[in-house]
Coordinates of C-alpha atoms in Angstrom, one line a residue:
M1 CA -6.3 -8.8 28.1
I2 CA -4.5 -5.7 29.5
P3 CA -1.9 -4.5 27.0
R4 CA 1.7 -4.5 28.2
P5 CA 3.2 -1.0 28.4
T6 CA 5.4 -1.5 25.5
Q7 CA 2.7 -2.9 23.2
P8 CA 1.1 -0.7 20.6
K9 CA -2.6 -0.3 20.8
V10 CA -5.1 -0.9 18.0
L11 CA -8.8 -0.1 18.1
L12 CA -10.7 -2.5 15.9
G13 CA -14.0 -1.2 14.7
V14 CA -16.5 -3.7 13.2
T15 CA -19.5 -2.4 11.2
G16 CA -22.6 -3.9 9.7
S17 CA -21.0 -5.2 6.6
I18 CA -21.9 -8.7 5.4
A19 CA -18.2 -9.7 6.0
A20 CA -18.5 -8.8 9.7
Y21 CA -18.1 -12.4 10.7
K22 CA -14.5 -12.3 9.3
A23 CA -13.7 -9.8 12.0
V24 CA -13.5 -12.7 14.5
E25 CA -10.6 -14.2 12.6
L26 CA -9.0 -10.8 12.1
A27 CA -9.2 -10.1 15.9
R28 CA -7.6 -13.5 16.6
L29 CA -4.6 -12.6 14.2
L30 CA -4.2 -9.2 15.6
R31 CA -4.3 -10.2 19.3
P32 CA -0.5 -11.3 19.5
L33 CA 0.5 -8.1 17.7
C34 CA -0.9 -5.4 19.9
G35 CA -3.2 -4.4 22.8
L36 CA -6.5 -4.8 21.1
R37 CA -9.7 -3.0 21.8
V38 CA -13.0 -3.7 19.9
V39 CA -15.9 -1.5 19.1
L40 CA -19.0 -3.1 17.4
T41 CA -21.7 -1.0 15.8
Q42 CA -25.4 -1.8 16.4
A43 CA -25.8 -3.1 12.8
G44 CA -22.7 -5.2 13.2
S45 CA -24.0 -6.8 16.4
H46 CA -26.8 -8.4 14.2
L47 CA -24.1 -10.2 12.1
V48 CA -21.4 -11.3 14.5
P49 CA -21.9 -12.3 18.2
V50 CA -20.3 -10.1 20.8
R51 CA -19.2 -13.2 22.6
A52 CA -17.2 -14.4 19.6
L53 CA -15.4 -11.1 19.2
R54 CA -14.6 -11.0 22.9
Q55 CA -13.1 -14.5 23.0
A56 CA -11.1 -13.8 19.8
S57 CA -9.7 -10.4 21.0
G58 CA -9.3 -11.3 24.6
S59 CA -10.8 -7.9 25.5
P60 CA -14.2 -6.3 26.2
V61 CA -16.3 -5.4 23.2
W62 CA -18.0 -2.0 23.4
T63 CA -21.2 -1.5 21.4
S64 CA -22.8 1.7 22.7
L65 CA -22.1 5.4 23.2
F66 CA -24.3 5.5 26.3
K67 CA -25.1 2.0 27.7
G68 CA -22.7 0.7 30.3
S69 CA -21.2 4.1 31.0
N70 CA -20.0 4.4 34.5
P71 CA -19.4 7.6 36.5
I72 CA -15.7 8.1 37.1
P73 CA -13.8 11.0 38.8
V74 CA -12.9 13.7 36.4
G75 CA -10.7 16.6 37.4
T76 CA -12.1 20.1 36.7
P77 CA -11.0 23.6 37.6
S78 CA -13.4 23.5 40.5
G79 CA -12.2 20.3 41.9
T80 CA -13.0 16.6 41.3
H81 CA -16.5 15.3 41.0
P82 CA -18.1 12.3 39.3
L83 CA -19.0 12.9 35.6
T84 CA -20.2 10.4 33.1
F85 CA -17.6 8.3 31.5
V86 CA -16.8 9.6 28.0
P87 CA -16.3 6.4 25.9
H88 CA -15.4 8.0 22.6
I89 CA -12.6 9.8 24.4
E90 CA -11.3 7.2 26.7
Y91 CA -11.4 4.2 24.3
A92 CA -9.3 6.2 21.7
K93 CA -6.8 7.5 24.1
G94 CA -3.3 6.1 23.5
A95 CA -4.4 4.3 20.4
D96 CA -1.7 3.9 17.7
L97 CA -4.1 2.9 15.0
V98 CA -7.9 2.8 14.4
L99 CA -8.7 -0.1 12.0
I100 CA -12.2 -0.4 10.8
A101 CA -12.6 -3.8 9.3
P102 CA -15.0 -4.5 7.6
A103 CA -16.1 -0.9 6.8
S104 CA -19.6 -0.5 5.4
A105 CA -20.7 2.2 2.9
D106 CA -22.6 3.8 5.8
L107 CA -19.4 4.1 7.9
L108 CA -17.4 5.6 5.0
A109 CA -20.1 8.2 4.5
K110 CA -20.1 9.1 8.2
L111 CA -16.3 9.5 8.2
A112 CA -16.4 11.7 5.0
F113 CA -19.0 14.0 6.4
G114 CA -17.8 14.1 10.0
I115 CA -21.0 12.5 11.4
G116 CA -20.8 11.1 14.9
D117 CA -24.0 9.4 15.8
D118 CA -22.7 6.2 17.5
L119 CA -19.7 5.1 19.4
L120 CA -17.4 4.2 16.5
S121 CA -18.1 7.2 14.3
T122 CA -17.8 9.6 17.2
L123 CA -14.6 7.9 18.3
C124 CA -13.1 8.5 14.8
L125 CA -13.7 12.2 15.1
Y126 CA -11.5 12.2 18.3
A127 CA -8.9 9.7 17.4
P128 CA -5.4 11.3 17.3
C129 CA -3.9 8.4 15.4
P130 CA -4.0 7.1 11.8
I131 CA -7.3 5.6 10.6
W132 CA -7.3 2.6 8.2
V133 CA -10.4 1.0 6.7
A134 CA -11.0 -2.3 5.0
P135 CA -14.3 -1.9 2.9
A136 CA -16.6 -4.8 2.2
M137 CA -19.9 -4.4 0.2
N138 CA -21.6 -5.2 -3.0
A139 CA -19.8 -4.3 -6.2
R140 CA -22.5 -1.9 -7.2
M141 CA -22.5 -0.2 -3.8
W142 CA -18.7 0.2 -4.0
N143 CA -18.8 1.7 -7.5
H144 CA -21.7 4.0 -6.8
P145 CA -20.6 7.6 -7.4
A146 CA -21.6 8.7 -3.9
V147 CA -19.4 6.1 -2.3
Q148 CA -16.5 6.8 -4.6
A149 CA -16.8 10.5 -3.8
N150 CA -16.5 9.6 -0.1
V151 CA -13.5 7.3 -0.9
R152 CA -11.7 10.2 -2.6
T153 CA -12.5 12.6 0.2
L154 CA -11.1 10.1 2.8
R155 CA -8.0 9.3 0.8
A156 CA -7.3 13.0 0.4
R157 CA -7.7 13.4 4.2
G158 CA -5.1 10.7 4.9
V159 CA -7.3 7.6 5.5
V160 CA -5.6 4.4 4.4
F161 CA -7.7 1.8 2.4
L162 CA -6.9 -1.8 2.6
G163 CA -8.8 -3.3 -0.4
P164 CA -11.4 -4.0 -1.3
E165 CA -10.5 -6.9 -3.6
S166 CA -12.2 -8.2 -6.7
G167 CA -13.8 -11.6 -6.6
H168 CA -16.9 -13.6 -5.7
L169 CA -19.1 -11.7 -3.2
A170 CA -21.5 -13.0 -0.6
C171 CA -24.5 -12.0 -2.7
G172 CA -23.4 -14.3 -5.5
E173 CA -22.1 -11.6 -7.8
V174 CA -18.5 -11.1 -9.0
G175 CA -16.8 -7.8 -8.8
D176 CA -15.1 -5.2 -6.6
G177 CA -16.0 -5.1 -3.0
R178 CA -14.7 -8.2 -1.4
F179 CA -13.1 -7.9 2.0
A180 CA -9.4 -8.2 2.0
E181 CA -8.0 -11.5 3.5
P182 CA -7.7 -11.1 7.3
A183 CA -4.3 -12.5 7.2
E184 CA -3.2 -9.8 4.7
I185 CA -4.8 -7.1 6.9
A186 CA -3.0 -8.4 10.0
H187 CA 0.2 -8.5 8.0
Q188 CA -0.1 -4.8 7.1
V189 CA -1.0 -3.8 10.6
G190 CA 2.0 -5.8 12.0
S191 CA 4.3 -4.2 9.5
F192 CA 3.1 -0.7 10.4
L193 CA 3.3 -1.2 14.1
G194 CA 6.6 -3.0 14.2
N195 CA 8.6 -1.0 11.6
R196 CA 7.2 2.6 11.8
E197 CA 10.3 4.1 13.3
L198 CA 12.8 1.9 11.5
W199 CA 13.6 4.2 8.6
K200 CA 12.6 7.5 10.3
G201 CA 14.5 10.4 8.6
K202 CA 15.5 8.3 5.6
R203 CA 14.5 9.4 2.1
V204 CA 13.2 6.7 -0.4
V205 CA 12.4 7.3 -4.0
V206 CA 10.3 4.6 -5.9
T207 CA 9.6 4.6 -9.6
A208 CA 6.5 2.7 -10.7
G209 CA 4.2 1.9 -13.6
P210 CA 4.7 2.2 -17.3
T211 CA 5.9 5.0 -19.5
Q212 CA 4.2 6.3 -22.6
E213 CA 5.9 7.5 -25.8
A214 CA 3.7 9.4 -28.2
L215 CA 3.3 8.0 -31.7
D216 CA 0.8 10.7 -32.6
P217 CA -1.7 12.8 -30.5
V218 CA -3.9 9.7 -30.0
R219 CA -1.6 6.8 -29.8
V220 CA 1.2 5.8 -27.5
L221 CA 3.8 3.0 -27.1
T222 CA 3.6 1.6 -23.7
N223 CA 3.6 -1.7 -21.7
R224 CA 1.3 -3.7 -19.4
S225 CA 2.8 -2.6 -16.1
S226 CA 0.1 -1.9 -13.5
G227 CA 2.4 -0.1 -11.0
K228 CA 1.2 -2.5 -8.2
M229 CA 4.7 -3.7 -7.2
G230 CA 6.2 -0.2 -7.1
Y231 CA 3.2 1.1 -5.2
A232 CA 3.5 -1.8 -2.7
L233 CA 7.1 -0.9 -2.2
A234 CA 6.2 2.8 -1.6
Q235 CA 3.7 1.7 1.0
A236 CA 6.1 -0.6 2.7
A237 CA 8.7 2.1 2.9
L238 CA 6.1 4.5 4.4
N239 CA 5.2 1.8 7.0
R240 CA 8.8 1.9 8.0
G241 CA 8.7 5.6 8.7
A242 CA 10.6 6.8 5.6
E243 CA 10.0 10.0 3.6
V244 CA 8.7 8.5 0.3
T245 CA 8.7 10.1 -3.2
L246 CA 6.7 8.1 -5.7
I247 CA 7.6 8.8 -9.4
T248 CA 4.8 7.1 -11.3
G249 CA 3.8 6.6 -14.9
P250 CA 0.1 6.5 -15.8
V251 CA -1.7 3.9 -13.7
S252 CA -5.3 3.4 -12.4
I253 CA -4.5 2.6 -8.7
P254 CA -4.5 5.2 -5.8
A255 CA -1.2 6.3 -4.5
P256 CA -0.2 5.4 -1.0
V257 CA -1.3 8.0 1.6
G258 CA 1.7 10.0 2.8
A259 CA 3.9 9.6 -0.4
Q260 CA 4.9 12.7 -2.3
V261 CA 3.8 11.8 -5.9
T262 CA 5.4 13.0 -9.1
A263 CA 3.4 12.0 -12.1
V264 CA 5.3 11.5 -15.4
K265 CA 4.5 10.0 -18.8
T266 CA 7.6 9.6 -20.9
A267 CA 11.0 8.0 -20.1
G268 CA 12.6 11.5 -20.4
E269 CA 10.3 13.0 -17.8
M270 CA 11.0 10.0 -15.4
A271 CA 14.8 10.3 -16.0
K272 CA 14.6 14.1 -15.1
A273 CA 12.5 13.4 -12.0
V274 CA 14.8 10.6 -10.8
L275 CA 18.2 12.3 -11.4
G276 CA 17.0 15.6 -10.1
G277 CA 16.5 14.3 -6.6
L278 CA 19.4 11.8 -6.5
A279 CA 21.5 13.9 -4.1
R280 CA 18.8 13.8 -1.4
T281 CA 18.0 10.0 -1.7
D282 CA 19.0 7.2 0.6
L283 CA 17.3 4.4 -1.2
L284 CA 16.2 4.4 -4.9
I285 CA 13.9 1.6 -6.1
M286 CA 13.7 1.4 -9.8
A287 CA 10.5 -0.6 -10.2
A288 CA 9.0 1.2 -13.2
A289 CA 8.7 -0.5 -16.5
V290 CA 10.4 2.3 -18.6
A291 CA 10.0 2.0 -22.4
D292 CA 13.4 1.2 -24.0
F293 CA 12.4 2.9 -27.3
R294 CA 10.4 5.8 -28.6
P295 CA 9.4 6.9 -32.1
A296 CA 12.0 8.9 -33.7
K297 CA 9.5 11.5 -34.5
A298 CA 5.9 11.7 -33.3
S299 CA 3.3 12.8 -35.8
A300 CA 1.8 16.2 -35.2
Q301 CA -1.6 14.8 -36.4
K302 CA -3.5 11.5 -36.0
I303 CA -2.1 8.9 -38.5
K304 CA -4.9 7.9 -40.7
K305 CA -5.6 4.3 -41.7
T306 CA -4.8 4.0 -45.4
G307 CA -4.4 0.4 -46.0
R308 CA -0.7 0.6 -46.5
V309 CA 2.0 -0.8 -44.2
L310 CA 3.2 1.8 -41.7
T311 CA 6.8 1.8 -40.7
V312 CA 7.8 3.4 -37.5
R313 CA 11.5 4.2 -36.8
L314 CA 12.3 3.7 -33.1
V315 CA 15.3 5.2 -31.2
P316 CA 16.6 4.3 -27.8
N317 CA 15.4 6.1 -24.7
R318 CA 17.8 7.2 -22.0
D319 CA 19.2 4.5 -19.8
I320 CA 18.0 5.8 -16.4
L321 CA 19.5 3.1 -14.3
G322 CA 22.8 3.4 -16.1
E323 CA 22.9 7.2 -15.6
V324 CA 22.1 6.6 -11.9
L325 CA 25.0 4.2 -11.5
K326 CA 27.4 6.6 -13.0
K327 CA 26.4 9.3 -10.5
K328 CA 26.0 6.9 -7.6
R329 CA 27.5 8.4 -4.4
K330 CA 28.6 6.6 -1.3
G331 CA 25.6 5.8 1.0
L332 CA 23.0 5.6 -1.8
V333 CA 21.4 2.2 -2.0
V334 CA 20.0 1.3 -5.5
M335 CA 17.5 -1.5 -6.2
G336 CA 17.0 -2.3 -9.9
F337 CA 14.3 -4.5 -11.5
A338 CA 14.6 -6.9 -14.5
A339 CA 11.4 -8.2 -16.1
E340 CA 12.1 -11.2 -18.4
T341 CA 10.0 -13.4 -20.5
R342 CA 12.4 -16.4 -20.5
D343 CA 15.6 -17.6 -18.8
V344 CA 15.0 -15.2 -15.9
G345 CA 18.0 -16.2 -13.9
R346 CA 20.5 -16.0 -16.8
Q347 CA 19.1 -12.8 -18.3
A348 CA 19.0 -11.1 -14.9
R349 CA 22.5 -12.1 -14.0
A350 CA 23.7 -10.6 -17.4
K351 CA 21.9 -7.4 -16.6
W352 CA 23.4 -7.3 -13.2
A353 CA 26.9 -7.7 -14.6
R354 CA 26.2 -4.6 -16.9
K355 CA 24.5 -2.6 -14.2
P356 CA 25.9 -3.7 -10.7
T357 CA 23.1 -2.4 -8.5
D358 CA 23.1 -3.2 -4.7
L359 CA 20.1 -5.4 -5.4
L360 CA 18.6 -6.6 -8.7
V361 CA 15.0 -8.0 -8.5
A362 CA 14.1 -10.3 -11.4
N363 CA 10.7 -11.6 -12.3
R364 CA 9.1 -13.3 -15.2
V365 CA 6.4 -11.5 -17.3
G366 CA 4.4 -12.4 -20.3
E367 CA 1.7 -15.0 -21.0
G368 CA 0.8 -16.9 -17.9
A369 CA 3.2 -15.1 -15.7
Q370 CA 2.2 -13.4 -12.4
G371 CA 4.2 -10.1 -12.8
F372 CA 2.3 -7.5 -14.9
E373 CA -1.4 -6.7 -14.1
S374 CA -1.4 -9.1 -11.1
D375 CA -1.6 -8.9 -7.4
R376 CA 1.0 -11.6 -7.1
N377 CA 4.5 -12.1 -8.2
E378 CA 7.6 -14.4 -7.9
L379 CA 11.0 -12.8 -7.5
W380 CA 14.7 -13.7 -7.6
V381 CA 16.8 -11.2 -5.9
F382 CA 20.5 -10.8 -6.7
K383 CA 22.4 -9.0 -3.8
K384 CA 25.9 -7.9 -3.4
G385 CA 27.9 -10.3 -1.3
S386 CA 25.5 -13.2 -2.1
V387 CA 26.5 -16.1 -4.3
R388 CA 23.0 -17.2 -5.1
P389 CA 19.8 -15.2 -5.7
V390 CA 17.2 -15.1 -2.9
H391 CA 14.0 -16.6 -4.1
L392 CA 10.8 -14.9 -2.9
G393 CA 7.2 -16.0 -3.5
P394 CA 4.9 -16.7 -5.2
D395 CA 3.1 -14.3 -3.0
L396 CA 1.1 -11.1 -2.8
K397 CA 3.0 -8.1 -3.9
S398 CA 2.4 -6.3 -0.6
R399 CA 4.1 -9.1 1.2
L400 CA 6.9 -9.4 -1.2
A401 CA 7.5 -5.6 -0.9
E402 CA 8.0 -6.0 2.9
R403 CA 10.4 -8.9 2.3
L404 CA 12.3 -7.0 -0.3
L405 CA 12.9 -4.1 2.2
E406 CA 14.1 -6.5 4.8
L407 CA 17.0 -7.2 2.4
V408 CA 18.0 -3.5 2.4
D409 CA 20.5 -2.2 4.8
L410 CA 20.1 1.6 5.3
K411 CA 22.2 1.8 8.4
R412 CA 25.0 3.4 6.5
A413 CA 22.8 5.3 4.1
G414 CA 23.9 8.9 3.9
D415 CA 27.6 8.2 4.4
G416 CA 29.7 10.6 2.3
R417 CA 27.3 13.5 2.2

């Protein structure tokens, strides 16, 4: 299939991971979204037939840095003469994205150390576009210190990781290392390709994760927020081309590549970070689970166990969202969140009446709910001008993030500056 001139181009690399057979389904899903080119490593060719990838992608599948190279005319200062076709240059030219799915531990090591000993790894050294990887391997391999060191190196260099997920692996074990679902990968690629210029020049601030309030030097008051919803929203805003600042409480997940990260612990620190950048913000997404209370006085020393009942006096924290709404200027869009354990619709509507944000996103948390510490969520979105809330999900938080941003109108953001 020859890509149309207006189509973005994606180069799909398939490595010798046990999940290589899933690349056939991924290629089929990507095909309508872009002009697709496929590179298959030698190890990968032992796990997935070239013919299957060719049929799914509708394009040739390249497997070698040297085999099949044809002399083509190449201009030089002394004139034009036939030189050997340079595949790692020609295949990557014009690519809008290099997607390696699945990516093996071997490929991650090559990318980290700049090794180019086959077509795919050499091509990545040349590619002038973003590189995304979807790792798939045994849990012990994924968690090996050498692999994790390579992952940190690549993330710092701007490589985007899709997964891996946790679950049942091909080897029969359970743990991290499972290949992300092809449909989810294709969704992320489609979002990036279709929206990457949509919010160019817009400034988005996202708060995420929990806050912590010190009880003593050892203990804190906090909550179960994982930060996954806020981080998914930050990634979705980046996919739309926005400049993103992520103000995050303590979490254990990697920040989206390209976001400017401000790490905070307490509600007071989060308030200072949010309010300090308000004048330069087009969209503020308050997805963090901010502690409503803090100890009136934190102990300077560890509180010892004595057998007696301990009473802790709590005082209210700053109402960050309330302060934002008091200072809200024309052109600033504010999205608030409400996490409830019961009567989600009634509780959220009451909060919305007290704090009339442009959008209020409500979800249920607590025992058996999908919100905290989960990759999935179910949302009810109250929006100005709408009589009834918009119901989203249940679905993956990454998809819900995209759908939430579709409800935001930033066309008039910045008015009144």
